[in-house]
XYZ file of C-alpha atoms in Angstrom:
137
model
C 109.411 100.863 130.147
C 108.919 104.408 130.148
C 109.307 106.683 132.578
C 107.751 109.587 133.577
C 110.089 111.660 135.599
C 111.417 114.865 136.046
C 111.262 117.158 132.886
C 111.078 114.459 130.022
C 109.966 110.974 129.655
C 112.428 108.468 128.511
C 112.713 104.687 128.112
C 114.671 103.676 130.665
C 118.412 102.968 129.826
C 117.670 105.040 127.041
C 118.836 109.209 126.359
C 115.833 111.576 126.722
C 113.534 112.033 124.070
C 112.527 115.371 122.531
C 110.878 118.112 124.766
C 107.792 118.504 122.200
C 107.850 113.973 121.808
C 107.849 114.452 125.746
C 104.956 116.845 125.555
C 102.790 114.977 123.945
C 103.361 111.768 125.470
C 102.938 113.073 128.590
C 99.365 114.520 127.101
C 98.307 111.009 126.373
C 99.238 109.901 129.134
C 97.300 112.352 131.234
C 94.130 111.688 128.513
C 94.464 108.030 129.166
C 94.105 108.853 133.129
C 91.464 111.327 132.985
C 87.769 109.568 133.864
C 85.112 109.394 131.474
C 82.223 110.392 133.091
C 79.370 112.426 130.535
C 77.224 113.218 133.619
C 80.409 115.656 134.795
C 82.375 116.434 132.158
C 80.966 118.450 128.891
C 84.010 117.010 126.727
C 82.711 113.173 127.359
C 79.572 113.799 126.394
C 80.244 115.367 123.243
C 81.884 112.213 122.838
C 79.108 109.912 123.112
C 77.240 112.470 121.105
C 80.056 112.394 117.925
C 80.180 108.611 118.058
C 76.133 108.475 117.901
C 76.042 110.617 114.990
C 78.647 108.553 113.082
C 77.158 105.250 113.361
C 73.564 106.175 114.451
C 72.147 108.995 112.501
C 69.380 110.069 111.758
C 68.624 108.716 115.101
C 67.581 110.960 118.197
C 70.560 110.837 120.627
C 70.018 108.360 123.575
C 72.522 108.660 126.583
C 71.548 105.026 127.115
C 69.757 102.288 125.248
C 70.000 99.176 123.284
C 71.805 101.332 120.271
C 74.822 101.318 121.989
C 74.826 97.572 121.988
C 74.370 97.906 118.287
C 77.712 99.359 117.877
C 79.800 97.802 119.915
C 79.095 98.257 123.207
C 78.586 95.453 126.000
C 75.478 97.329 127.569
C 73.084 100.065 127.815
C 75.318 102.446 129.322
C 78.519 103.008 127.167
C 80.135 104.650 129.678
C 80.612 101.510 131.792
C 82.844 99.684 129.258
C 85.813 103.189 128.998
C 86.538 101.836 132.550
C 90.905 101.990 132.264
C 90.780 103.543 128.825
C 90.047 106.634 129.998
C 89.187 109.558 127.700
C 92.087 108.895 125.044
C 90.221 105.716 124.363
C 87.116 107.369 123.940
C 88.978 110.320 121.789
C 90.282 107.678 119.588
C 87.138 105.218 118.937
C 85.576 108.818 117.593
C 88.371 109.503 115.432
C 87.995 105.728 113.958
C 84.225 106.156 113.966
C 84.124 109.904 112.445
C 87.656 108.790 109.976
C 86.545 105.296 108.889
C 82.553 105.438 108.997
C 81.565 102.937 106.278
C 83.911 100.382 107.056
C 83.073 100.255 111.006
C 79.379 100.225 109.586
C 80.492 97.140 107.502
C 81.940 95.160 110.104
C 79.216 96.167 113.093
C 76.855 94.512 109.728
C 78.724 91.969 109.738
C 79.384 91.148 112.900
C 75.226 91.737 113.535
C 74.707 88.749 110.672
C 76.967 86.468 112.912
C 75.482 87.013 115.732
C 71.872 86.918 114.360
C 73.405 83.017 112.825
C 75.134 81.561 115.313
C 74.313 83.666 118.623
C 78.012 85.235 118.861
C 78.498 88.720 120.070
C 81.773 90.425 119.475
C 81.774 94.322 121.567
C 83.948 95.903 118.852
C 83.672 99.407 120.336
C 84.229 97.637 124.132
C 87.528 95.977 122.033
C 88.681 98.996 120.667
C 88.446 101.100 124.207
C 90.913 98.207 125.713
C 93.392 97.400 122.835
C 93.668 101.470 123.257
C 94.600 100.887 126.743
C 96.780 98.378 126.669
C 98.939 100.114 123.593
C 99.563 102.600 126.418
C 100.363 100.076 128.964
């Protein structure tokens, strides 16, 4: 379990770790417990904007709407499924979406032709945002 004390994190039991592996894990850390909220924060938003563009171009931008359901998303409002992910959870479903384009475009296909044959829906994005969190758990 790690621990977040003093001037470095360490496992506990364990010797410090390096001050620049401390750094950044502390950075993650403090990503993971910063709210994602694109009505107050510029950096959220641009989010939402980089993850539309990956999966959604040519499309007009939409802060909510059934798109985001088309990609992964439980709802209208993508926002509303970050909930304990945090921003680091948003950061990293952009990197995936901006890295790895055409494959997450395959499977939200693929997934789409299950759901359209036997009624399943699988929130891939909403799935990615919590296996995020929990890998910092």
């Amino acid at each position: 379990m790690p621990c977040f004390g003093g001037d470095s994190v360490r496992m506990v039991g364990s010797p410090p770790l390096p001050a620049a592996v401390s750094k950044a894990i502390r950075h993650l850390h403090a990503l993971r417990s910063a709210p994602f909220d694109p009505a107050k924060d510029a950096r959220a938003m641009q989010l939402l904007h980089n993850i539309w563009s990956a999966l959604l171009a040519p499309a007009s931008f939409k802060r909510e709407g059934e798109e985001w359901k088309s990609i992964g998303f439980q709802g209208l409002d993508p926002a509303t499924d970050v909930r304990g992910g945090g921003l680091l959870a948003m950061e990293c479903l952009e990197a995936f979406a901006a890295q790895h384009t055409l494959g997450l475009k395959g499977m939200l296909h693929d997934l789409k032709d299950l759901e359209e044959h036997n009624g399943s829906f699988y929130p891939v994005s909403t799935t990615a945002i919590v296996l995020c969190a929990r890998l910092c758990d």
